[in-house]
Amino acid sequence: MQILILGILEVLFGETQVELGGQRQQIILATLALEANKVIRVTRLMEALYGDDLPSTSRVQVQICISALRRLFAAHGHPDAIVTRTQGYSLQIPDGALDLHRYEEALTQARQLREFRRLEESAGQYRQALALWRGPALDGVESRVVQGAAERLAERRLTTTEECIELELKLGRHREVIDELNALVDENPLRARLREHLMLALYRSGRQPEALDTYRVARRLFIDELGLEPGEELRQLEHAILTGDPRLALPESLTVAPPPVEPVPPPIPPVITNPIVEEIRAPAAVPVPPVPVAPPISAAPVSAPGISPVPCLLPTDIADFTGRNQQIEAIQAQFGLAADDASQFAVPVVVMAGKPGIGKTTLAVHAAHRLAARYPDGQLFADLHGRHAEQVGPMRVLERFLRALGVPGTDVPELIEERAELYRTLLADRRMLVVLDNAGDERQVRPLVPGTSQSAVLITSRSRLAGLPGAVHIDVDVFNPEQSTELLSRIAGAERIEAEPDSAAELAELCGHLPLALRIAGARLAARPHWSVDHLVERLENEARRLDELKHSGMGIRASISLTYDHLEEDARRLFRLLTVLDFPHFSGWVAAALLDIGFAEAQDLLDDLADAQLIETSRDGRGVHAQYRFHDLIRVFARERLAADDPVEERDRALERALGALLFLAEEARRGLYGNFLRVPAEAPLHPLPARQVRQLVDPPLPWFERERLTIVAAVRQAAQAGLAAHSWSLAMTAVTLFESRIYLSDWRETHQIALEAARQAGDERGQAAILYSLGSLHIGEQRYPEALRLLAAADELFLRAGDQQGRAMVSRYVGFIDRMTGRYAEAAENYTRALETFRAGGDLVAVAYVLHSIAQIKLEQGDLDAARTLLPEALEYARRSGSRRVEAQALHRLGETHLQADEVKPAIEVLRQALDVVRELGDPVGQAYALQGLGAAYLRAGAHEKAADVLREAMELAVASAERMIEARVSMVLGELAMAVGNPPQAVVHLHRSLGLFRAISVPQLEARVLGLLSDAYTAADNPVGRDPGSLSLEPPGKPAVFSS
C-alpha cells in the first residue's frame, strides 16, 4: 500500500490506483494522512470538511466518510488501516507507505551527509527527496484545513530546493541550475535567497550582466511591493559581482581555471552572513580568474533589410497584478517542459479559458513578461476580438506579425496560406512567444501557430478551444476572498481597505470576486476619496442597479458579458434567461429540458454551449446526466435583466411550473425506488414527466440523487410557496422526507415543512395541511418527543377526516400505534395497527401492509410470542420485496433476525442480519446501519464471538452518536453492557448500562428501561457492589436475553 500526498492525492495497492470517491472522502483521507499514525479529533475532521460553518449533520458525514474509506482499505487487504480512538481516528500505515515520510527521511539523510562534508552524496539525497514531489501537495483537495497544511508543505519544499541548489553551487553545477532558478524566481519573486543563488550561478557561468540585471529587477520589485531596499546580503553580493571579487569563484579543487594572475582584491564589506556567498570569507590570496564576460548575443537570421531581430508587441504589464500563482506555475511548467525535452517536436500551446471579466488578458500579459527571457528572439501579441462583431481574422494578424518580423508591406503575400508559410519560416529557428488574446474559435488561431517547437503559443478565450490539437487547457476562475481584498487594497489603497475590513469583504462578495468587477470597484473608490467602502457596498446591494454601478472609465461588466451573450444562438439565449426564473443553487440537464419543454439531449447541448461560452460554470460534482451547472452572481444579474426585458411574465410562470413539476416527478420516482409507494399522501401538484431512460439514469440509486439535489429541493419548496404554488411546495416537502429521515437532515425537514404548512394554510389547502402535520408528527417521533407528536397527529387526523381521506387516517393510526408500542401500551398499539392494516389492505398498499405486519410482529416479539412473529414476518418480507421497498425489506429482515435470536437460532440470525446490513449499506442509510450492526453485535455475543461483537458494536455506536439517534445509542449501550459482563468486566458493564438507562429514561421507553435495570442489578452484583442489591434503588426485573429490539 502507498499513500501519495506530495501532488494529487492517490492511493496505490501494488500497481493499482484506486478510486477515492468524492471530495468529502478525499478531504478526510488527506487530513488523516497529513498526521499518519496519530489521532485526529473528530472536531478537526468536521472542520476540514466544512470550515467554521458546521451543519448539524457534520459528525454524521465524517462517520459516513470513515466507513466508506474503511471499506475501500478492507477491499484491498487492509481492514485495520483506520482505527477508532477515544477522541477520533488514526490512519495506521507502515514505514515507507507515505511519500511524505519518505521525503522527510531523505531530507534528514541529505542534511546529515552535508554536515559530514559528503557533498556529492548529500546533493543526490536532496534530489531524491525533491523527486518525490509530483506537484503541489494535495492538489485539488478543496478544504481550508488541508490547503493550509499543503501551503506549509510547499514552504518546506521550497526551502529544501534552496538548500539543494546552494549545495550544487558549491559543487560547481552553476550552469545546470540556471534554468531551474529562473523558474523558481519567477514563481517566488520576493524570495531573496533564490535571487542570490541565481546571481551567483549567472556570474560563475560568465553572465555577469545578467547577474547584475537580476539584482536590479529585484531591487525595483522590493521597493515597489514592499517599500524596502533589498537586504544586506543581496546588496553585498551585488557589490562583489560589480568588483569581480575573487572569492565568488569556485574553490580551486572544483574549477578548471586559466593560469592565475596576481590577486588585486577590491575592498570587501566587513560582514557577510549569507551561506550563498560564504566563499567571500576565504583569505584574500586566492588566484583571480579573468572577469567573466557574457557571450555575444547572436541575431536571428534575416531575409530582408530592416528586419527587427527582436520584436516585442506585448502590452505593458500592470503593477497591481494579484494572485494567479497556480496558473502561472502551470504555464511555466508546460513551456519549460517543452524546452527541456529534446524529443518534443510539437509547438507548446496553452489555452487559458474563463468567463467574461475573469482577468485572462491581464494574466496572459503578466505571464508573457515573466516568460520573455526564455524567448529572446521576441514576443508577438494580437487581440483577436473573438466575441466582437469586428472579429480579427488570421489574415490580418499574419500581416501584422510579418511586418513586426521585418517583412516590408510590399513583400507580404496575398494568400493566407502563403502568409502562414512565410510566418512559419521566419520563426523556424527562433525562440519566440506568441500571445493570442480573446480567441473566438480554433479557426482564428490555427494559422498563427508556429511550425517548430522552439516557439510557444499562449491563448486566451472564453471557450476552451478543445479542437486545438495538443493544447494544454488552464481554467481561470474567480479570486478567493484574500486575493480579492489584496486587489482592492492595491487599487484603492491598503489603509482605506484595512480601515473597513468587513465592508471590504462584503464589497468583494458583491463583486462575485470577479477581477474586472473588483478592479472597477477599486477604481471608483480611488476616484472618489470621500466615499467610504461601506457607501459603495450600499450602492451595489441594489441588484437592479448593480451592473450600472460596476462601470468606470470605459470598463463595464454589462458590456463585457453582452459581447458573449450577443454571440449565442437564440435557443441558448432563451435558456440563459429562463434559468434565472429559478432560485436553485445549481441546475442540471433535466432542469433545462423542463424550462424549455424540449428533449433532454437538446437541453444538455444548450447547457454545454452556455458553459463553453463561460456564461455558466460547471460544477466538479457529477458527470453525464448528473453534470451540474451554476451561475456566477454577476452573470445571473445580467441574465435577470435580459429576462425582464425579453420574456413575458406568463412565459416565466409556465417555465417555473414545468421545472417544479419535473423536480417533483423525479423526487417521486426516487422515493418509489427506495420505498415503493410507502405510506404516502399522493402529490396533488401537476407533474412534468421526463423520459424513462433519463429518469433511470438520474435516480438509480435514489439516495445519491436526493443528496445531490437536497439544496435544490429546499430552495424549490420556498420558491413554490412564494409563487403561490402551495401544492408544489407541500408535495416536494413531503417527498423529500425520504432524504431528510435517512441522512438526519432534521433542520431541513423542519424548515421545509414550516414553509409548506404556511403556504397550504394561506391557500386554504386542508389536505396539504394534514399531510404536513402528519409528517411533522413523524419528525417529532424521530426526536422522541411523543406528546408533541400526538398533538400534531391528532390535528392531521381531524383534517384527513374532513377531507374524507381514509388512507391519511390510516397513516396517522400507524404512527399512533408506534408511539403506543414505544411507551408500553401494547393493547392500544395492536388496536391502532389493526385499524390501519384493514385500510391498507383494502386500498392495495403493499408497502404499508408490509410495514404494519412487521410492526405487529415486533409487539409479538416483545410479548414473547415467537410463533405469531414467525407467521407475520415472512408475509411482511414478501410484500416488501414485491413492492420494491428496500428499506421496509431491511426492517423486516431485522425483525426476522431478532426472532431467530430469541429462539436461540444464532446462525440463521447472523445470516439474516447480515442481509439487512447489506441492504441499508446499499441505501446509504446510517441509522439503518446502526440498527443492523447492533443486532449483529447481539448475535455475535450470543455465539460467543466477543471480538466480532465488539467491532460491530463500536461501529454501531459511532454511527448512533454521529447521527444523534438516542434510541439506537441506548440500545447499543445496553448490548455493550451485556458484552462487558460476558467477558468478565462488571465495572465496565455498569458504565455502559448507566448510559443506556439514562437515555431510555430521557426518551421515555419504560419497557427497555426495566430491562436495563435488571441487567444493571446483575452487573452491580457481579462487581460485589451492595447498591445493586438494594430493591429501593433499582426496580429489578429478570435480565432476559441480549437486546436487539429496533424501531
Coordinates of N, CA and C in Angstrom, one line a residue, residues 338-426:
A338 N 8.5 21.7 -22.4 CA 8.7 21.6 -23.9 C 10.2 22.0 -24.2
A339 N 10.7 23.0 -23.5 CA 12.0 23.5 -23.8 C 13.1 22.5 -23.4
D340 N 12.8 21.7 -22.4 CA 13.8 20.7 -21.9 C 13.8 19.4 -22.6
D341 N 12.7 19.1 -23.3 CA 12.5 17.8 -23.9 C 13.0 17.9 -25.4
A342 N 14.2 17.3 -25.6 CA 14.8 17.3 -26.9 C 13.9 16.5 -28.0
S343 N 13.1 15.6 -27.5 CA 12.3 14.8 -28.4 C 10.9 15.5 -28.7
Q344 N 10.7 16.7 -28.2 CA 9.5 17.5 -28.3 C 9.5 18.2 -29.7
F345 N 8.7 17.8 -30.6 CA 8.6 18.5 -31.9 C 7.4 19.4 -32.1
A346 N 6.4 19.1 -31.3 CA 5.2 19.9 -31.4 C 5.3 21.3 -30.7
V347 N 4.7 22.3 -31.2 CA 4.8 23.6 -30.5 C 3.9 23.5 -29.2
P348 N 4.5 24.0 -28.1 CA 3.7 24.0 -26.9 C 2.7 25.1 -27.0
V349 N 1.4 24.7 -26.7 CA 0.3 25.6 -26.8 C -0.5 25.6 -25.5
V350 N -0.7 26.7 -24.8 CA -1.5 26.7 -23.6 C -2.7 27.6 -23.9
V351 N -3.9 27.1 -23.6 CA -5.2 27.9 -23.7 C -5.7 28.2 -22.3
M352 N -5.9 29.5 -22.0 CA -6.5 29.9 -20.8 C -7.9 30.3 -21.0
A353 N -8.8 29.6 -20.4 CA -10.3 29.9 -20.6 C -10.9 30.4 -19.3
G354 N -11.9 31.2 -19.5 CA -12.6 31.7 -18.3 C -13.7 32.7 -18.7
K355 N -14.6 33.0 -17.8 CA -15.8 33.8 -18.0 C -15.4 35.2 -18.3
P356 N -16.3 36.1 -18.8 CA -16.0 37.5 -19.0 C -15.6 38.2 -17.7
G357 N -14.6 39.0 -17.8 CA -14.1 39.8 -16.6 C -13.3 39.0 -15.7
I358 N -12.8 37.8 -16.0 CA -12.1 36.9 -15.1 C -10.6 37.3 -15.0
G359 N -10.1 38.1 -16.0 CA -8.8 38.6 -16.0 C -7.8 37.7 -16.8
K360 N -8.3 37.1 -17.9 CA -7.5 36.3 -18.7 C -6.4 37.1 -19.4
T361 N -6.8 38.2 -20.0 CA -5.8 39.1 -20.7 C -4.7 39.5 -19.7
T362 N -5.1 40.0 -18.6 CA -4.1 40.5 -17.6 C -3.2 39.4 -17.2
L363 N -3.7 38.2 -17.0 CA -2.8 37.1 -16.7 C -1.9 36.7 -17.8
A364 N -2.4 36.7 -19.0 CA -1.6 36.3 -20.2 C -0.4 37.3 -20.4
V365 N -0.7 38.6 -20.3 CA 0.3 39.6 -20.4 C 1.3 39.5 -19.3
H366 N 0.9 39.3 -18.1 CA 1.8 39.2 -17.0 C 2.7 37.9 -17.2
A367 N 2.1 36.8 -17.5 CA 2.9 35.6 -17.7 C 3.8 35.7 -18.8
A368 N 3.4 36.4 -19.9 CA 4.3 36.6 -21.1 C 5.5 37.4 -20.7
H369 N 5.4 38.4 -19.9 CA 6.5 39.2 -19.5 C 7.5 38.4 -18.6
R370 N 6.9 37.5 -17.8 CA 7.8 36.7 -16.9 C 8.5 35.6 -17.8
L371 N 7.9 35.3 -18.9 CA 8.5 34.2 -19.8 C 9.4 34.8 -20.8
A372 N 9.5 36.2 -20.9 CA 10.2 36.8 -22.0 C 11.6 36.3 -22.1
A373 N 12.3 36.2 -21.0 CA 13.7 35.8 -21.0 C 13.9 34.5 -21.7
R374 N 12.9 33.6 -21.6 CA 13.1 32.3 -22.2 C 12.9 32.3 -23.8
Y375 N 12.4 33.5 -24.2 CA 12.1 33.6 -25.7 C 12.8 34.9 -26.1
P376 N 14.2 34.8 -26.2 CA 15.0 36.0 -26.5 C 14.8 36.6 -27.9
D377 N 14.2 35.8 -28.8 CA 14.0 36.3 -30.2 C 12.8 37.1 -30.4
G378 N 12.0 37.3 -29.3 CA 10.8 38.3 -29.4 C 9.5 37.7 -28.9
Q379 N 8.6 38.6 -28.8 CA 7.2 38.3 -28.3 C 6.2 39.0 -29.2
L380 N 5.3 38.2 -29.8 CA 4.2 38.7 -30.6 C 2.9 38.7 -29.8
F381 N 2.1 39.7 -30.1 CA 0.8 39.8 -29.4 C -0.3 40.3 -30.3
A382 N -1.5 39.7 -30.2 CA -2.6 40.2 -31.0 C -3.9 39.9 -30.3
D383 N -4.8 40.9 -30.3 CA -6.1 40.8 -29.7 C -7.0 40.4 -30.9
L384 N -7.6 39.2 -30.8 CA -8.4 38.7 -31.9 C -9.9 39.1 -31.8
H385 N -10.3 39.8 -30.7 CA -11.7 40.3 -30.6 C -12.7 39.2 -30.9
G386 N -12.4 38.0 -30.3 CA -13.2 36.8 -30.7 C -14.7 36.9 -30.5
R387 N -15.2 37.7 -29.6 CA -16.6 37.9 -29.3 C -17.2 39.2 -29.9
H388 N -16.4 39.9 -30.6 CA -16.9 41.2 -31.2 C -17.4 40.9 -32.6
A389 N -18.3 41.8 -33.0 CA -18.7 41.7 -34.4 C -17.6 41.9 -35.4
E390 N -16.6 42.8 -35.0 CA -15.4 43.0 -35.8 C -14.3 42.1 -35.5
Q391 N -14.6 40.8 -35.4 CA -13.6 39.8 -35.1 C -12.4 39.9 -36.1
V392 N -11.2 39.8 -35.5 CA -10.0 39.9 -36.3 C -9.6 38.6 -36.8
G393 N -9.6 38.4 -38.1 CA -9.2 37.1 -38.7 C -7.7 36.9 -38.8
P394 N -7.3 35.6 -39.0 CA -5.9 35.3 -39.1 C -5.2 36.0 -40.3
M395 N -5.9 36.4 -41.3 CA -5.3 37.1 -42.5 C -4.7 38.4 -42.0
R396 N -5.5 39.2 -41.3 CA -5.0 40.5 -40.8 C -3.9 40.3 -39.8
V397 N -4.0 39.3 -38.9 CA -3.0 39.1 -37.8 C -1.7 38.7 -38.5
L398 N -1.7 37.9 -39.4 CA -0.5 37.4 -40.1 C 0.2 38.6 -40.7
E399 N -0.5 39.5 -41.4 CA 0.1 40.7 -42.0 C 0.8 41.5 -40.9
R400 N 0.2 41.7 -39.8 CA 0.8 42.5 -38.7 C 2.0 41.8 -38.2
F401 N 1.9 40.5 -37.9 CA 3.1 39.8 -37.4 C 4.3 39.8 -38.4
L402 N 4.0 39.6 -39.7 CA 5.1 39.6 -40.7 C 5.7 41.0 -40.7
R403 N 5.0 42.1 -40.6 CA 5.6 43.4 -40.6 C 6.4 43.5 -39.3
A404 N 6.0 43.0 -38.2 CA 6.8 43.1 -37.0 C 8.1 42.3 -37.1
L405 N 8.0 41.3 -37.9 CA 9.2 40.5 -38.1 C 10.1 41.1 -39.2
G406 N 9.7 42.3 -39.7 CA 10.6 43.0 -40.6 C 10.3 42.8 -42.1
V407 N 9.2 42.1 -42.4 CA 8.9 42.0 -43.8 C 8.2 43.2 -44.3
P408 N 8.7 43.9 -45.4 CA 8.1 45.1 -45.9 C 6.7 44.8 -46.4
G409 N 5.8 45.8 -46.3 CA 4.4 45.6 -46.7 C 4.3 45.1 -48.1
T410 N 5.2 45.6 -49.0 CA 5.1 45.2 -50.4 C 5.4 43.7 -50.6
D411 N 6.1 43.1 -49.6 CA 6.5 41.7 -49.7 C 5.6 40.7 -49.0
V412 N 4.5 41.2 -48.3 CA 3.6 40.4 -47.6 C 2.7 39.7 -48.7
P413 N 2.7 38.3 -48.7 CA 1.9 37.6 -49.7 C 0.4 37.9 -49.6
E414 N -0.3 37.7 -50.7 CA -1.8 38.0 -50.7 C -2.6 36.8 -50.1
L415 N -2.2 35.6 -50.3 CA -2.9 34.4 -49.9 C -2.6 34.1 -48.4
I416 N -3.6 33.7 -47.7 CA -3.4 33.3 -46.3 C -2.4 32.2 -46.1
E417 N -2.5 31.2 -47.0 CA -1.6 30.0 -47.0 C -0.2 30.5 -47.1
E418 N 0.1 31.4 -48.0 CA 1.5 31.9 -48.2 C 1.9 32.7 -47.1
R419 N 1.0 33.5 -46.5 CA 1.4 34.3 -45.3 C 1.8 33.4 -44.2
A420 N 1.0 32.3 -44.0 CA 1.3 31.4 -42.9 C 2.6 30.7 -43.1
E421 N 2.9 30.3 -44.4 CA 4.1 29.6 -44.7 C 5.3 30.5 -44.4
L422 N 5.2 31.8 -44.8 CA 6.4 32.7 -44.6 C 6.5 33.0 -43.1
Y423 N 5.4 33.1 -42.4 CA 5.4 33.3 -40.9 C 6.1 32.1 -40.2
R424 N 5.8 30.9 -40.6 CA 6.4 29.7 -40.0 C 7.9 29.6 -40.4
T425 N 8.2 30.0 -41.6 CA 9.6 30.0 -42.0 C 10.5 31.0 -41.2
L426 N 10.0 32.2 -41.0 CA 10.7 33.2 -40.2 C 10.9 32.8 -38.8

